[in-house]
mmCIF file of C-alpha atoms in Angstrom:
data_model
loop_
_atom_site.group_PDB
_atom_site.id
_atom_site.type_symbol
_atom_site.label_atom_id
_atom_site.label_comp_id
_atom_site.label_asym_id
_atom_site.label_seq_id
_atom_site.Cartn_x
_atom_site.Cartn_y
_atom_site.Cartn_z
ATOM 1 C CA MET A 1 12.507 -35.665 177.335
ATOM 2 C CA TYR A 2 15.938 -36.661 176.124
ATOM 3 C CA ARG A 3 18.732 -34.615 177.682
ATOM 4 C CA ILE A 4 21.827 -33.654 175.746
ATOM 5 C CA ASN A 5 24.996 -33.332 177.745
ATOM 6 C CA GLU A 6 26.489 -30.150 176.325
ATOM 7 C CA ASP A 7 29.835 -30.639 178.057
ATOM 8 C CA GLU A 8 30.789 -33.908 176.394
ATOM 9 C CA PHE A 9 32.148 -32.925 173.018
ATOM 10 C CA LYS A 10 35.890 -33.351 173.461
ATOM 11 C CA GLU A 11 36.130 -36.329 171.120
ATOM 12 C CA LYS A 12 33.193 -35.470 168.889
ATOM 13 C CA TYR A 13 33.004 -33.563 165.658
ATOM 14 C CA ILE A 14 31.467 -30.118 165.974
ATOM 15 C CA LEU A 15 28.650 -29.663 163.454
ATOM 16 C CA MET A 16 28.012 -25.972 162.764
ATOM 17 C CA VAL A 17 24.475 -25.387 161.540
ATOM 18 C CA PRO A 18 23.286 -21.990 160.269
ATOM 19 C CA SER A 19 20.286 -20.558 162.052
ATOM 20 C CA MET A 20 17.441 -19.720 159.751
ATOM 21 C CA MET A 21 14.117 -20.296 161.518
ATOM 22 C CA ASP A 22 14.315 -19.815 165.256
ATOM 23 C CA SER A 23 11.101 -21.710 165.939
ATOM 24 C CA LEU A 24 12.148 -24.988 164.268
ATOM 25 C CA PHE A 25 15.901 -25.174 164.708
ATOM 26 C CA PRO A 26 15.936 -25.978 168.459
ATOM 27 C CA LEU A 27 14.086 -29.188 167.570
ATOM 28 C CA LEU A 28 16.749 -30.069 165.009
ATOM 29 C CA LYS A 29 19.368 -30.056 167.754
ATOM 30 C CA TYR A 30 17.959 -33.330 169.073
ATOM 31 C CA SER A 31 17.807 -34.918 165.650
ATOM 32 C CA LEU A 32 21.404 -34.005 164.714
ATOM 33 C CA PHE A 33 23.016 -34.939 168.030
ATOM 34 C CA SER A 34 24.719 -38.334 167.959
ATOM 35 C CA LYS A 35 27.681 -40.125 169.449
ATOM 36 C CA ASN A 36 29.927 -38.625 166.738
ATOM 37 C CA TYR A 37 28.474 -35.163 166.217
ATOM 38 C CA HIS A 38 27.718 -32.274 168.537
ATOM 39 C CA PRO A 39 25.556 -29.654 166.739
ATOM 40 C CA ILE A 40 26.112 -25.965 167.382
ATOM 41 C CA PHE A 41 23.581 -23.562 165.915
ATOM 42 C CA LEU A 42 25.140 -20.316 164.790
ATOM 43 C CA GLU A 43 23.632 -17.018 165.818
ATOM 44 C CA ASN A 44 23.074 -13.936 163.728
ATOM 45 C CA GLU A 45 25.811 -11.456 164.478
ATOM 46 C CA GLU A 46 26.404 -7.927 163.322
ATOM 47 C CA ASP A 47 27.982 -7.386 159.924
ATOM 48 C CA LEU A 48 27.029 -10.825 158.533
ATOM 49 C CA ILE A 49 25.986 -9.298 155.236
ATOM 50 C CA ASN A 50 29.337 -7.602 154.644
ATOM 51 C CA THR A 51 31.213 -10.761 155.647
ATOM 52 C CA GLY A 52 29.103 -12.868 153.292
ATOM 53 C CA ILE A 53 29.499 -10.441 150.395
ATOM 54 C CA LYS A 54 33.259 -10.424 150.936
ATOM 55 C CA TYR A 55 33.509 -14.205 150.353
ATOM 56 C CA VAL A 56 30.543 -14.959 148.043
ATOM 57 C CA HIS A 57 29.860 -13.797 144.498
ATOM 58 C CA PRO A 58 27.426 -10.859 144.521
ATOM 59 C CA ASP A 59 24.985 -12.645 142.201
ATOM 60 C CA MET A 60 24.234 -15.345 144.794
ATOM 61 C CA CYS A 61 20.889 -15.225 146.573
ATOM 62 C CA TYR A 62 20.563 -13.288 149.820
ATOM 63 C CA PRO A 63 20.070 -16.342 152.119
ATOM 64 C CA SER A 64 23.262 -17.962 150.831
ATOM 65 C CA VAL A 65 25.171 -14.732 151.506
ATOM 66 C CA LEU A 66 23.856 -14.723 155.086
ATOM 67 C CA ILE A 67 24.711 -18.403 155.615
ATOM 68 C CA MET A 68 28.250 -17.958 154.301
ATOM 69 C CA GLY A 69 28.638 -14.896 156.513
ATOM 70 C CA GLN A 70 27.608 -17.003 159.513
ATOM 71 C CA PHE A 71 30.035 -19.786 158.586
ATOM 72 C CA VAL A 72 33.014 -17.493 157.979
ATOM 73 C CA SER A 73 32.516 -15.449 161.141
ATOM 74 C CA ALA A 74 32.009 -18.623 163.198
ATOM 75 C CA LEU A 75 35.184 -20.194 161.833
ATOM 76 C CA LYS A 76 37.177 -17.040 162.543
ATOM 77 C CA ASN A 77 36.012 -17.009 166.177
ATOM 78 C CA CYS A 78 35.951 -20.778 166.707
ATOM 79 C CA PRO A 79 37.354 -21.939 170.072
ATOM 80 C CA HIS A 80 37.312 -25.593 168.915
ATOM 81 C CA ASP A 81 39.862 -27.574 166.940
ATOM 82 C CA LEU A 82 39.198 -26.720 163.289
ATOM 83 C CA ASN A 83 40.121 -30.266 162.244
ATOM 84 C CA LYS A 84 37.023 -31.483 164.093
ATOM 85 C CA VAL A 85 34.603 -28.882 162.729
ATOM 86 C CA LYS A 86 32.061 -29.741 160.024
ATOM 87 C CA LEU A 87 29.762 -27.263 158.275
#
């Protein structure tokens, strides 16, 4: 099996991917990893719904509110350079 070196992402772009289906998304890690991108799959944290509702119009569908909540909370707590982060 192909091994991904998790420590080598100093010069790469960080690709933040929302987690939706826990059974399939670990396989996507191998397909999204490249010499330019290092994928990081976001985890469901507490209070994602309130964070998503704060930044998204209330008429949007529930999955989009959850995804935006994941993105906003991940960007607030991001230890990486935000100029190298892609969503």
